[in-house]
Coordinates of N, CA, C and O in Angstrom, one line a residue:
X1 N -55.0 -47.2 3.6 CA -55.1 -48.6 3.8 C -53.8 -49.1 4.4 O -52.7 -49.0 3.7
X2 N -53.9 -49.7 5.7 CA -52.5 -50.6 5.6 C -51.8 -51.4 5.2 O -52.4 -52.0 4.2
X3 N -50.6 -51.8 5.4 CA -50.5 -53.0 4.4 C -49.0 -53.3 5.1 O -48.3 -52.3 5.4
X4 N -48.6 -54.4 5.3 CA -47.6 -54.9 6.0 C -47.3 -56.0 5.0 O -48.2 -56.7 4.6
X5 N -46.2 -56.2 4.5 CA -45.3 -57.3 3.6 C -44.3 -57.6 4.3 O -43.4 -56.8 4.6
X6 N -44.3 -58.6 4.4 CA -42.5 -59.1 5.1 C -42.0 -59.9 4.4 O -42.7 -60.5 3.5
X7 N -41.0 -60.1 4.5 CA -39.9 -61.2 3.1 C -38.8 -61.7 4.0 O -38.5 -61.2 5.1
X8 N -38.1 -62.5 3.5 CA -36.7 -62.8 4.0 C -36.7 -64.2 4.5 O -35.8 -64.7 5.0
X9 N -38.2 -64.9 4.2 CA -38.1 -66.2 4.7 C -37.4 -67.2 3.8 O -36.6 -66.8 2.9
X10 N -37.6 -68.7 4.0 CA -37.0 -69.5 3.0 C -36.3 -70.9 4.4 O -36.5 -71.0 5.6
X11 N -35.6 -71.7 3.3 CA -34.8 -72.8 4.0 C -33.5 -72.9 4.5 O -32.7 -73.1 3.5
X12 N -33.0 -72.7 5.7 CA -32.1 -72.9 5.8 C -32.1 -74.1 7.3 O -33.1 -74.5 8.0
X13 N -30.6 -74.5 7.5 CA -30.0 -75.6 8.2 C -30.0 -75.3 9.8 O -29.6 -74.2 10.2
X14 N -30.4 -76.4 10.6 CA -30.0 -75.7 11.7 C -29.1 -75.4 12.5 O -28.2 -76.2 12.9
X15 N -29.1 -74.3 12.7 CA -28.0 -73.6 13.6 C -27.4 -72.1 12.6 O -26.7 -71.2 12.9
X16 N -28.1 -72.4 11.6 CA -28.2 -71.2 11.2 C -28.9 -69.7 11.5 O -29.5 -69.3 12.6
X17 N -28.8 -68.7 10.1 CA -29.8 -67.4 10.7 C -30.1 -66.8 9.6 O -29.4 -67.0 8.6
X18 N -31.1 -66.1 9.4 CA -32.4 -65.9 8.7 C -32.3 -64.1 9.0 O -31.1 -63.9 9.2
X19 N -32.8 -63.1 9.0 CA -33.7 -61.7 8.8 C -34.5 -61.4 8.3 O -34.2 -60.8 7.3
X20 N -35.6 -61.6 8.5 CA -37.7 -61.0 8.5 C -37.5 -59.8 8.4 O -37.0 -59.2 9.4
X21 N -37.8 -59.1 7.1 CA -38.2 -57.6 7.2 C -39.3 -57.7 7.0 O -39.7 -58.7 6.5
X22 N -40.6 -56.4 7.6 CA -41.6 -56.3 7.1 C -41.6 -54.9 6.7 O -41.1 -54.1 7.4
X23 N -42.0 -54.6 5.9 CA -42.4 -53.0 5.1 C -43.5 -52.8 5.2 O -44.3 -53.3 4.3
X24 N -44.1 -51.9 6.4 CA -45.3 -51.0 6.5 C -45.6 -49.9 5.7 O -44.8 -49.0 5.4
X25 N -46.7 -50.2 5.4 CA -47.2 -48.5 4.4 C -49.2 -48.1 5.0 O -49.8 -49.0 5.5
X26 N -49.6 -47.2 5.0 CA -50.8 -46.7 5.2 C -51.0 -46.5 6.8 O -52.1 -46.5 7.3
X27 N -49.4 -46.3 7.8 CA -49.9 -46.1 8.9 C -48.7 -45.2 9.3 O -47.9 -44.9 8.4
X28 N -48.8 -44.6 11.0 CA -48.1 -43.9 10.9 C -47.0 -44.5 11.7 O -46.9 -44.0 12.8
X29 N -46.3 -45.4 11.3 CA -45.0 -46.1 11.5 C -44.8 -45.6 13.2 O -45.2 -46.3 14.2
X30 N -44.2 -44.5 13.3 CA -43.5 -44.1 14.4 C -44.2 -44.3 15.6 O -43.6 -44.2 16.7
X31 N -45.9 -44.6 15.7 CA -46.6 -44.6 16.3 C -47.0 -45.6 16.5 O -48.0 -45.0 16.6
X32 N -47.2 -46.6 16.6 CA -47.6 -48.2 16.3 C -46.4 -48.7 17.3 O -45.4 -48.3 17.7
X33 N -47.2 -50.2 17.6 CA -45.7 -51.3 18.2 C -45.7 -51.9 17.4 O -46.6 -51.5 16.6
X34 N -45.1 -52.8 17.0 CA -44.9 -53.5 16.0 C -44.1 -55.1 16.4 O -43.0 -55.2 17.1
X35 N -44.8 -56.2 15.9 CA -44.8 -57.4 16.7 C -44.5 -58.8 15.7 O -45.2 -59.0 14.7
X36 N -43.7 -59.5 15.9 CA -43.9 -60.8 15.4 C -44.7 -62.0 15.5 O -45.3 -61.9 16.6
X37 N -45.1 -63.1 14.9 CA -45.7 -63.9 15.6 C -45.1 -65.2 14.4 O -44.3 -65.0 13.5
X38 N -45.6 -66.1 14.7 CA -45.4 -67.3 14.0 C -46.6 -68.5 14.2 O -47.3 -68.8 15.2
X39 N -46.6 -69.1 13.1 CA -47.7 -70.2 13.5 C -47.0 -71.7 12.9 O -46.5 -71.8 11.8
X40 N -47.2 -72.6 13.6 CA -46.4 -73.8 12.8 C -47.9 -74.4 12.8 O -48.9 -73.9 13.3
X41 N -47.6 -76.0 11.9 CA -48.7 -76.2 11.1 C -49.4 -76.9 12.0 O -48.6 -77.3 12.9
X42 N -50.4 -77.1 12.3 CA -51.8 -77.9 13.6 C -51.3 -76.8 14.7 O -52.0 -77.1 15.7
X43 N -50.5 -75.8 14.9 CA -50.6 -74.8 16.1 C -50.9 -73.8 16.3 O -50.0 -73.1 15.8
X44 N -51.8 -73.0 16.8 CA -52.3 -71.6 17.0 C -51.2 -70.7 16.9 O -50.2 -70.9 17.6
X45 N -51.2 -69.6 15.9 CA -50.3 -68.4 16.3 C -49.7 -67.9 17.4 O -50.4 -67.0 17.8
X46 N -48.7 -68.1 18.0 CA -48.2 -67.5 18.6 C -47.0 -66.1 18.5 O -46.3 -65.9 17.5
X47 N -47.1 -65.3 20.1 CA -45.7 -64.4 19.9 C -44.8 -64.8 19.9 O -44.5 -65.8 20.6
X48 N -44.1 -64.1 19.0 CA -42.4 -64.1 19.1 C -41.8 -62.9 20.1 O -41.3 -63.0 21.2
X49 N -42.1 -61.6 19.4 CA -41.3 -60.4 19.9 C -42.5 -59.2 19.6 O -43.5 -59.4 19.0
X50 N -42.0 -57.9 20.2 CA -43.0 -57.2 19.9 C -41.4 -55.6 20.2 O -40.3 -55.6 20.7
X51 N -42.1 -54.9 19.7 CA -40.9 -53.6 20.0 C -41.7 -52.2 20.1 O -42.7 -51.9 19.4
X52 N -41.2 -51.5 20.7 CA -42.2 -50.1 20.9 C -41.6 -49.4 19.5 O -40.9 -49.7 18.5
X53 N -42.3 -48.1 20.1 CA -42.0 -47.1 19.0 C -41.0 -46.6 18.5 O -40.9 -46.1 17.4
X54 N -39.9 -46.5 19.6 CA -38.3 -46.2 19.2 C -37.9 -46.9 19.2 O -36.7 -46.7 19.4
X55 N -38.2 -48.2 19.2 CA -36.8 -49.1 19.5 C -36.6 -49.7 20.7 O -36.4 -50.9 20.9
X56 N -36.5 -48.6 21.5 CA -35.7 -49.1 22.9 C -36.7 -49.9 24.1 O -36.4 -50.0 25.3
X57 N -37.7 -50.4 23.5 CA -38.4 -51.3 24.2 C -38.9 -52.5 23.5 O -39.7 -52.4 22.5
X58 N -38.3 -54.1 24.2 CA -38.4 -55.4 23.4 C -38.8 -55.8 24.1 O -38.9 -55.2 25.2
X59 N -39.5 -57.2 23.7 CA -40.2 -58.2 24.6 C -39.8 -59.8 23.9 O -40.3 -60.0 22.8
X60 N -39.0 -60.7 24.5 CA -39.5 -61.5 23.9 C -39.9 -63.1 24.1 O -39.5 -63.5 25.2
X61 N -40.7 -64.4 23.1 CA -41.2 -65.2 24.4 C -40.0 -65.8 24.7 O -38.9 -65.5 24.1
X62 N -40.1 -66.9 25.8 CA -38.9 -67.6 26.2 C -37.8 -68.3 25.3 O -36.6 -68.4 25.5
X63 N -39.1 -68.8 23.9 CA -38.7 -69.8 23.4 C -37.0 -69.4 22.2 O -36.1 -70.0 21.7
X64 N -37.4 -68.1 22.4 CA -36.7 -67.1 21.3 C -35.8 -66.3 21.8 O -35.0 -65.6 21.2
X65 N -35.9 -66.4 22.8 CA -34.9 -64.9 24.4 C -33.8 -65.6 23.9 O -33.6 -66.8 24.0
X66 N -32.7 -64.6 23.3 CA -31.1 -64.7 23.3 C -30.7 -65.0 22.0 O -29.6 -64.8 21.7
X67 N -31.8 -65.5 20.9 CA -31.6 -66.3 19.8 C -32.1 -65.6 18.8 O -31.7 -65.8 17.7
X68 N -33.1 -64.5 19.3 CA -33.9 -64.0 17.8 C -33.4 -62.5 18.1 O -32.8 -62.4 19.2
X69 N -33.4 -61.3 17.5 CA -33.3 -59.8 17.8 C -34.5 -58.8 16.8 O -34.3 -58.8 15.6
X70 N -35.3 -58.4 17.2 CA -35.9 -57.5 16.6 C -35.7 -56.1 16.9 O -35.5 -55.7 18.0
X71 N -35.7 -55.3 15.6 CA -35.4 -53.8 15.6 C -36.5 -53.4 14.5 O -37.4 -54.0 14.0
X72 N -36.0 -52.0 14.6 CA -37.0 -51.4 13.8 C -36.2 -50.2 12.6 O -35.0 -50.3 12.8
X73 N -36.5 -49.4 11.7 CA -36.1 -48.5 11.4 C -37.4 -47.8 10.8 O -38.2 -48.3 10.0
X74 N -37.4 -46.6 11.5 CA -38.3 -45.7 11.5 C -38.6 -44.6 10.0 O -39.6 -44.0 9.6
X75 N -37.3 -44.9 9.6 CA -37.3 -44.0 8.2 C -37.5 -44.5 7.3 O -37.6 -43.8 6.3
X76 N -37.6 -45.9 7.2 CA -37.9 -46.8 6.1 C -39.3 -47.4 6.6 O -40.0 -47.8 5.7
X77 N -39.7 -47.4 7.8 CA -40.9 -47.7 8.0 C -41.1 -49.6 7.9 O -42.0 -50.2 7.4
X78 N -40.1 -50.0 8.4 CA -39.7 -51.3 8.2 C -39.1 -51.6 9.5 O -38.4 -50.8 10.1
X79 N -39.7 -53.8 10.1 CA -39.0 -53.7 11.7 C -39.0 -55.3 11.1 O -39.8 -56.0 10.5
X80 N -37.5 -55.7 11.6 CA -36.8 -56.6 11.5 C -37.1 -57.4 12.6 O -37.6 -57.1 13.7
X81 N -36.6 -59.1 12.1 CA -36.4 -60.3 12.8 C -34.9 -60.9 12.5 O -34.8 -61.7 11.5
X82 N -33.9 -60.5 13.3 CA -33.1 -61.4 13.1 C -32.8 -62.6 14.3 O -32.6 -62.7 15.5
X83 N -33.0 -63.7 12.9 CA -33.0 -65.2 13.9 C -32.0 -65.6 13.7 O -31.6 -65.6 12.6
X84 N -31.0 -66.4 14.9 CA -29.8 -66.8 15.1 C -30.4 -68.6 15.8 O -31.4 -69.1 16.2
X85 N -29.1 -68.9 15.7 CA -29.3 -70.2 16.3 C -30.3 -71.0 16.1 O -30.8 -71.8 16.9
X86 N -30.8 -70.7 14.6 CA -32.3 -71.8 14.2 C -32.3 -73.1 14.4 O -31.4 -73.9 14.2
X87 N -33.3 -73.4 14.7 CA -33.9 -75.0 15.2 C -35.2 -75.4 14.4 O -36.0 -74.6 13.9
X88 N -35.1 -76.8 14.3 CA -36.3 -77.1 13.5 C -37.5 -76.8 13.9 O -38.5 -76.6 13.2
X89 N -37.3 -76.6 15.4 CA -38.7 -76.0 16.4 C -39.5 -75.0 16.3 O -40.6 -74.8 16.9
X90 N -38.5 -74.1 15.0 CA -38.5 -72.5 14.3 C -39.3 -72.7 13.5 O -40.0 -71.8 13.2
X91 N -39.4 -73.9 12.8 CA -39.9 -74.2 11.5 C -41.6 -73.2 11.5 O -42.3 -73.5 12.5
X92 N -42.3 -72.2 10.7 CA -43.1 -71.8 11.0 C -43.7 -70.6 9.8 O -43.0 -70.0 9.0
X93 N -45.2 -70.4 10.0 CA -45.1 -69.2 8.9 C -45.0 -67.8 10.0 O -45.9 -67.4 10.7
X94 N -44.1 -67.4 9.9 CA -44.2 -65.6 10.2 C -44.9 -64.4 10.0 O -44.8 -63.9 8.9
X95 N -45.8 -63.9 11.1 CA -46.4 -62.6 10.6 C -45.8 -61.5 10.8 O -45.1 -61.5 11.8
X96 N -45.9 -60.9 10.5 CA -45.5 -59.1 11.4 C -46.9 -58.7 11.6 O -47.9 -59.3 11.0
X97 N -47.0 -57.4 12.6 CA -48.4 -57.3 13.2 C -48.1 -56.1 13.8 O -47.1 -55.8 14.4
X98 N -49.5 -55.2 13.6 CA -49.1 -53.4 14.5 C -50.3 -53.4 15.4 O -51.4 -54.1 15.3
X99 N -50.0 -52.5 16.3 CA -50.9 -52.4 17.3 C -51.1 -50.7 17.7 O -50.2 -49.8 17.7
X100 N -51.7 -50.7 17.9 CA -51.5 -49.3 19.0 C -51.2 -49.1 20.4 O -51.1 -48.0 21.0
X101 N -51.1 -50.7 21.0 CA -51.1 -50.9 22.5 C -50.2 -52.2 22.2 O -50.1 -52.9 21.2
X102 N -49.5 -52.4 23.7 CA -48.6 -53.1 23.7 C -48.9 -54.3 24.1 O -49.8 -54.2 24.9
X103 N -48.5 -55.8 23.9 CA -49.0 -56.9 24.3 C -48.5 -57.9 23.7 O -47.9 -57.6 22.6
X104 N -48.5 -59.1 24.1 CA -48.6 -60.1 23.4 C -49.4 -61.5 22.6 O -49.0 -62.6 22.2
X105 N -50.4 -60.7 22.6 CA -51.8 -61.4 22.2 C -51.8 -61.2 20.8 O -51.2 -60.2 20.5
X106 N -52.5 -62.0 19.8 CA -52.6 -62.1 18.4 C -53.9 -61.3 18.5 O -54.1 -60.5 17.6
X107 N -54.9 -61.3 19.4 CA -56.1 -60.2 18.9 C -56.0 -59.1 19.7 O -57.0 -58.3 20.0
X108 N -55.0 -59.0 20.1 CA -54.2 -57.3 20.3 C -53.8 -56.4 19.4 O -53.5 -55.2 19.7
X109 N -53.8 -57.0 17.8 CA -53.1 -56.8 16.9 C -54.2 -56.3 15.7 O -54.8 -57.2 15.3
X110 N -54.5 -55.2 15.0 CA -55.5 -54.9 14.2 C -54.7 -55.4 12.9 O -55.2 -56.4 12.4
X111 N -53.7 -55.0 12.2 CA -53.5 -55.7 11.1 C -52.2 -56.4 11.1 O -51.4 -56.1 12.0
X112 N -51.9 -57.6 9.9 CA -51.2 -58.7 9.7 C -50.5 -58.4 8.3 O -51.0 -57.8 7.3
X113 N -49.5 -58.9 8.4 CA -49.1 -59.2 7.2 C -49.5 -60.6 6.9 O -50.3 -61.2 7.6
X114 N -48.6 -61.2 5.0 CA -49.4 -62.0 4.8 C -48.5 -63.4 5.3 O -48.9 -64.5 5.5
X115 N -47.6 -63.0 5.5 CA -46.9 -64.3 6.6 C -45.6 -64.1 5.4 O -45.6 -63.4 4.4
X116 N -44.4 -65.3 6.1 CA -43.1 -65.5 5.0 C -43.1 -67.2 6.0 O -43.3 -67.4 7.2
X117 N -42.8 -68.0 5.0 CA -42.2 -69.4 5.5 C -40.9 -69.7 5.8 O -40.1 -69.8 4.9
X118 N -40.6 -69.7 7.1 CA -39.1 -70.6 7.6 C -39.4 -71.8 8.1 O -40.0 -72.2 9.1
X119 N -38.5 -72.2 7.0 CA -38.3 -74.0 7.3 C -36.5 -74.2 7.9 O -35.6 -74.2 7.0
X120 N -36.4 -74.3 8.8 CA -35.2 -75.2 9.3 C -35.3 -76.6 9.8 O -35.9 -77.1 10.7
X121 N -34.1 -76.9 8.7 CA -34.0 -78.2 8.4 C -33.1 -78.7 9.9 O -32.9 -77.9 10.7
X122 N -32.7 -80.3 9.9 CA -32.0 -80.7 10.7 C -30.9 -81.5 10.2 O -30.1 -81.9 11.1

C-alpha cells in the first residue's frame, strides 16, 4: 500500500522559508516522479514543482520559479520543498503526489499525501 506523509508546514512571516518533506513508503521510490501541489481555500489544486527520478530533472510553475527548490533523496525515500521568499499568496494546503509519468496535472498523479498547512502571514 502507498502512503505519502509530508510535514514541515506551519506559520511563518513573509519573506521567510519553510521545507516540506514528504516520506514515501509502499512504492518503489527510485522509480516514480514525485510532485508538489497546493490548494488555497475556494481554489482548485494546483502544481507547484514536480522532479524526476534522480533528481536532475525539475519543473516549476511561474508562480514559484526562483523562490521554491525541490529535491529528492533516494535513500530515505523522501522529496523535499524548500520555500524561500514566502508571500501570503503561498498561503495553502500542500500535497506531495507520485506518478509514473511526468506532468503537471493533479489527475496525472495516482496517489496523494494528506496535505501540511502553510500559512504566511503579512
Amino acid at each position: 500500500q502507498v502512503q505519502l506523509v509530508e510535514s514541515g508546514g506551519g506559520l511563518v512571516q513573509a519573506g521567510g522559508s519553510l521545507k516540506l518533506s514528504c516520506a514515501a513508503s509502499g512504492l518503489r521510490f527510485n522509480r516514480y516522479y514525485m510532485a508538489w501541489f497546493r490548494q488555497a481555500p475556494g481554489k482548485e489544486r494546483a502544481f507547484v514543482a514536480v522532479i524526476g527520478w534522480s533528481g536532475g530533472s525539475t519543473f516549476y510553475a511561474d508562480s514559484v520559479e526562483g523562490r521554491f527548490t525541490i529535491s529528492r533523496d533516494n535513500a530515505k525515500n523522501t522529496v523535499f520543498l524548500q520555500m524561500n521568499s514566502l508571500k501570503p499568496e503561498d498561503t495553502a494546503v500542500y500535497y506531495c503526489a507520485t506518478s509514473g509519468t511526468w506532468g503537471t496535472l493533479a489527475n496525472n498523479y495516482n496517489y496523494w499525501g494528506q496535505g501540511t498547512q502553510v500559512t504566511v502571514s503579512s
